[in-house]
Short mmCIF file of C-alpha atoms and ligand atoms in Angstrom, two decimals:
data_model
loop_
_atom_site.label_atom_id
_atom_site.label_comp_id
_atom_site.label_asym_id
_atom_site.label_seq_id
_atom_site.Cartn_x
_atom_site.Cartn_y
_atom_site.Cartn_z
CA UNK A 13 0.00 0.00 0.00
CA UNK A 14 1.64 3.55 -0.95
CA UNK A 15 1.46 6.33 1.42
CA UNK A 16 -0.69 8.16 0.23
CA UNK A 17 -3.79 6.42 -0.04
CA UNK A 18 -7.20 7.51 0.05
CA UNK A 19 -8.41 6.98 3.84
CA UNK A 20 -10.98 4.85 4.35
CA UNK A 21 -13.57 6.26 5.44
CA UNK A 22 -16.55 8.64 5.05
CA UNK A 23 -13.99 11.08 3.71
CA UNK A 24 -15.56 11.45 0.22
CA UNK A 25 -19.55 10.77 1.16
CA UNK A 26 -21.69 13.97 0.39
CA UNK A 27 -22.28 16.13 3.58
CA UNK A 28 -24.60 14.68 6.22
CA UNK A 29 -27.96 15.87 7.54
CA UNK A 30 -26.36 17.26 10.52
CA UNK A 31 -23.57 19.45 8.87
CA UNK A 32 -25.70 20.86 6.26
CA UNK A 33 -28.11 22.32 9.05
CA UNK A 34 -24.94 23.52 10.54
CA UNK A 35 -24.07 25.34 7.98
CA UNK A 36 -27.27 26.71 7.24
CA UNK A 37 -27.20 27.95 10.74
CA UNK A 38 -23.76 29.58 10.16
CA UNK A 39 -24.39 31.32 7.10
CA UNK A 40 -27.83 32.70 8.59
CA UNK A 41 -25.73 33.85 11.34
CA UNK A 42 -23.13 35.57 9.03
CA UNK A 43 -25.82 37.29 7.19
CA UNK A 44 -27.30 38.79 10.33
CA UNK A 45 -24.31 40.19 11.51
CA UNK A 46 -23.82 41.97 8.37
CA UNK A 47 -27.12 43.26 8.09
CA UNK A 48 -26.80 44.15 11.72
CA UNK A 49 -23.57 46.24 10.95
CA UNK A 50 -25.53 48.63 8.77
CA UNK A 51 -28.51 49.09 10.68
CA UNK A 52 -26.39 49.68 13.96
CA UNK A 53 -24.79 52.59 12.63
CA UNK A 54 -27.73 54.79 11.64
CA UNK A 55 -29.94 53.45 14.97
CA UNK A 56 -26.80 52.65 17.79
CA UNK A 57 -25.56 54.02 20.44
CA UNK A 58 -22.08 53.98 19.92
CA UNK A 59 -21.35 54.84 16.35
CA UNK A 60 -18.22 54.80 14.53
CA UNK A 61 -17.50 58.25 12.72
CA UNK A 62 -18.23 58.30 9.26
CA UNK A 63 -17.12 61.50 8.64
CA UNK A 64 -13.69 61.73 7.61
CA UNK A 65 -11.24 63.44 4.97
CA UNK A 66 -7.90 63.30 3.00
CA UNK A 67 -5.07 65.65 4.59
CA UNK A 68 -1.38 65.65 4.42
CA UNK A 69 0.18 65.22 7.93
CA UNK A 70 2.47 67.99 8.01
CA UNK A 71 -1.04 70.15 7.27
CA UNK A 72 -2.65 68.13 9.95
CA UNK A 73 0.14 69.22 12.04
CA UNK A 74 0.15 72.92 11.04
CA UNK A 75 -3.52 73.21 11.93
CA UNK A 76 -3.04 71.11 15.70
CA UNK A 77 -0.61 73.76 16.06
CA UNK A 78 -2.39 77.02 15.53
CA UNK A 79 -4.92 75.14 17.48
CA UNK A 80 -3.26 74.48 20.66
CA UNK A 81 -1.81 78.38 20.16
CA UNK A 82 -5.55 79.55 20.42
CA UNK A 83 -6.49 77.38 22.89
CA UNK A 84 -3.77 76.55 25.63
CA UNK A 85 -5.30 76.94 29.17
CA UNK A 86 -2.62 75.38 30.85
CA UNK A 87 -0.06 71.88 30.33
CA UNK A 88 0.40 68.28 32.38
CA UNK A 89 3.43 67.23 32.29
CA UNK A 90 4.41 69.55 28.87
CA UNK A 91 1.96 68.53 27.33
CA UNK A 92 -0.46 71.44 26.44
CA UNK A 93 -4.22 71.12 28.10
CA UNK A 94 -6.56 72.92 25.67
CA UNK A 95 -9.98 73.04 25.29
CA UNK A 96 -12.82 73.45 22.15
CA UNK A 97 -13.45 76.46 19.63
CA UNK A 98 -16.50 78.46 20.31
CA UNK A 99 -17.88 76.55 17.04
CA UNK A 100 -16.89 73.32 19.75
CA UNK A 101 -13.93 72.03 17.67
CA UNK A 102 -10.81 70.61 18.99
CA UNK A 103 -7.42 68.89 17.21
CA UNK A 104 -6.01 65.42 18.96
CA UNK A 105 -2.84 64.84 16.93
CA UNK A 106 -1.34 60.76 17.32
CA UNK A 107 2.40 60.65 17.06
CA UNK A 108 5.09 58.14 18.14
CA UNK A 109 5.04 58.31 20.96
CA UNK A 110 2.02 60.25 22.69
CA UNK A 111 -1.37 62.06 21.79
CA UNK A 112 -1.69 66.29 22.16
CA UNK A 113 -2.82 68.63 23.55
CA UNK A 114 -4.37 66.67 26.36
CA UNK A 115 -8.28 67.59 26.14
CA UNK A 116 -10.71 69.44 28.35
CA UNK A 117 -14.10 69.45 27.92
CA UNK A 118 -17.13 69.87 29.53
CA UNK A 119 -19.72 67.69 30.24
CA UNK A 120 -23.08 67.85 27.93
CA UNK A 121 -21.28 69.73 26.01
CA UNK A 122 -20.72 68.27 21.88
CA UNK A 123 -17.44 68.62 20.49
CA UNK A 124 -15.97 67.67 17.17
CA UNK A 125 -12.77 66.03 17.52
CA UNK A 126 -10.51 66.18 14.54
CA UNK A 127 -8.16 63.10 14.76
CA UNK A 128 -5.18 62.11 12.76
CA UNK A 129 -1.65 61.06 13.27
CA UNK A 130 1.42 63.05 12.62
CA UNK A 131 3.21 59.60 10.93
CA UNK A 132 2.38 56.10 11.77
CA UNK A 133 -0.88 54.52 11.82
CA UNK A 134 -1.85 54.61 15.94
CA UNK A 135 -4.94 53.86 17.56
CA UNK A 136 -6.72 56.08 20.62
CA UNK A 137 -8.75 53.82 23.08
CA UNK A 138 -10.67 56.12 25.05
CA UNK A 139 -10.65 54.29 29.16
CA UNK A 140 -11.97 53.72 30.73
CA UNK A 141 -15.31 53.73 28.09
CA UNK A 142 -13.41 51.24 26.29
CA UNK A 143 -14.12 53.41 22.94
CA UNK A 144 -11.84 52.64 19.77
CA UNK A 145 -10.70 54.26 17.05
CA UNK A 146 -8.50 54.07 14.08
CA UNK A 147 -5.61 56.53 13.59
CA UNK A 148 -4.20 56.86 9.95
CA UNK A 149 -1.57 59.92 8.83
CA UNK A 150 -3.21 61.27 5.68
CA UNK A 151 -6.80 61.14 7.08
CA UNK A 152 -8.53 62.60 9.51
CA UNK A 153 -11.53 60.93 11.44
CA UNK A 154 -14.23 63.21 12.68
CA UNK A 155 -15.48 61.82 16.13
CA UNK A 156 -18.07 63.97 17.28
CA UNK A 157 -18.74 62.89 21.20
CA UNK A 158 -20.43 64.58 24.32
CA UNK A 159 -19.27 63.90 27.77
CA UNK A 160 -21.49 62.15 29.79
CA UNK A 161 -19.68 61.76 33.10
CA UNK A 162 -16.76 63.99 34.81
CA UNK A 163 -13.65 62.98 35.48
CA UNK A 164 -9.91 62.31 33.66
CA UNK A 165 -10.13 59.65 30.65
CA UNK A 166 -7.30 57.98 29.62
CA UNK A 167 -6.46 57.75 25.80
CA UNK A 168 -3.86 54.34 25.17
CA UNK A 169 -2.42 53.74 21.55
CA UNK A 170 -4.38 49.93 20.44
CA UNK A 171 -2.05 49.59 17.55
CA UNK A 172 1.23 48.39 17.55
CA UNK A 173 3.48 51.64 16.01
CA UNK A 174 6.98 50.97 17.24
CA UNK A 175 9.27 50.86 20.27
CA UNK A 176 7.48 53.18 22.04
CA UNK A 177 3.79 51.59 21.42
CA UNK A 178 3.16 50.26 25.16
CA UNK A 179 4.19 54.41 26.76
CA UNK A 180 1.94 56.13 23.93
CA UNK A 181 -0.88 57.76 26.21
CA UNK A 182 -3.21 60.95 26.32
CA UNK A 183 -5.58 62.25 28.82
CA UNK A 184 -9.25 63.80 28.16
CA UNK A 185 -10.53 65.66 31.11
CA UNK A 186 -14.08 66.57 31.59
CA UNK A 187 -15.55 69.35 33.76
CA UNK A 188 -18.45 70.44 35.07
CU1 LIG B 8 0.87 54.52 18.74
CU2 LIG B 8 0.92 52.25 19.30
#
């Protein structure tokens, strides 16, 4: 007998009863989920941002900048603490390794939060919420949010960038 032989078994008997409705079950499941995708992001809670646009990073950069110039009421740690526009618009820059200005809003209040990366894709995890989002240089996400609680949020990088990945943070603080 050579080695490679056909086993013998059921190897080559047409799928039974038992798999196919396994199957069917899987695929209905699949479908769902996709269908669920869509319909979650015009009726859930927690939406990704679909708003979003091409810009060059060193633009993105140039407009963080005149942003935490306008808006600087203070710094932890060097890092500039700034908060919103009067139109409630604020810059969060990712680069290796940290986020700025460090953000302070106020609670109930909406702010759009223009988010991009100076260089390497990064990703801001808002905790303790537990609320992800992708950083990419040469786009910028629009993630429009209102504070619901008080208190200091931490922002960790979720995507592996470099050496410096696991001491990438940023701060949100929200005030009454
Ligand atoms: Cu930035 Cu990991």
């Amino acid at each position: 007998m050579s080695a490679l032989s056909v086993p013998n078994t059921r190897y080559l008997e047409r799928v039974g009863r038992d798999e196919r409705v396994w199957l069917l079950f899987a695929i209905v499941w699949c479908l769902f989920l996709f269908v669920i995708m869509y319909v979650w992001q015009f009726f859930g809670s927690q939406r990704t941002p679909i708003e979003s646009y091409r810009i060059e990073p060193s633009e993105f950069r140039t407009l963080t900048q005149e942003y935490v110039a306008g808006h600087q009421v203070g710094d932890v740690n060097g890092v500039p603490v700034t908060v919103p526009t009067e139109q409630g618009e604020a810059f969060l820059a990712a680069r290796a390794f940290a986020f700025e200005p460090v953000l302070q809003l106020r609670r109930g209040e909406s702010v759009r939060i223009y988010l991009s990366s100076y260089d390497y894709q990064h990703g801001m995890s808002i905790q303790p919420l537990n609320l992800n989002f992708q950083v990419l240089p040469g786009y910028v996400y629009v993630v429009n949010l209102t504070p619901t609680s008080t208190g200091e949020f931490g922002i960790v990088c979720n995507e592996y960038c470099g050496l410096g990945h696991h001491v990438m943070s940023g701060r949100i603080i929200v005030t009454d």
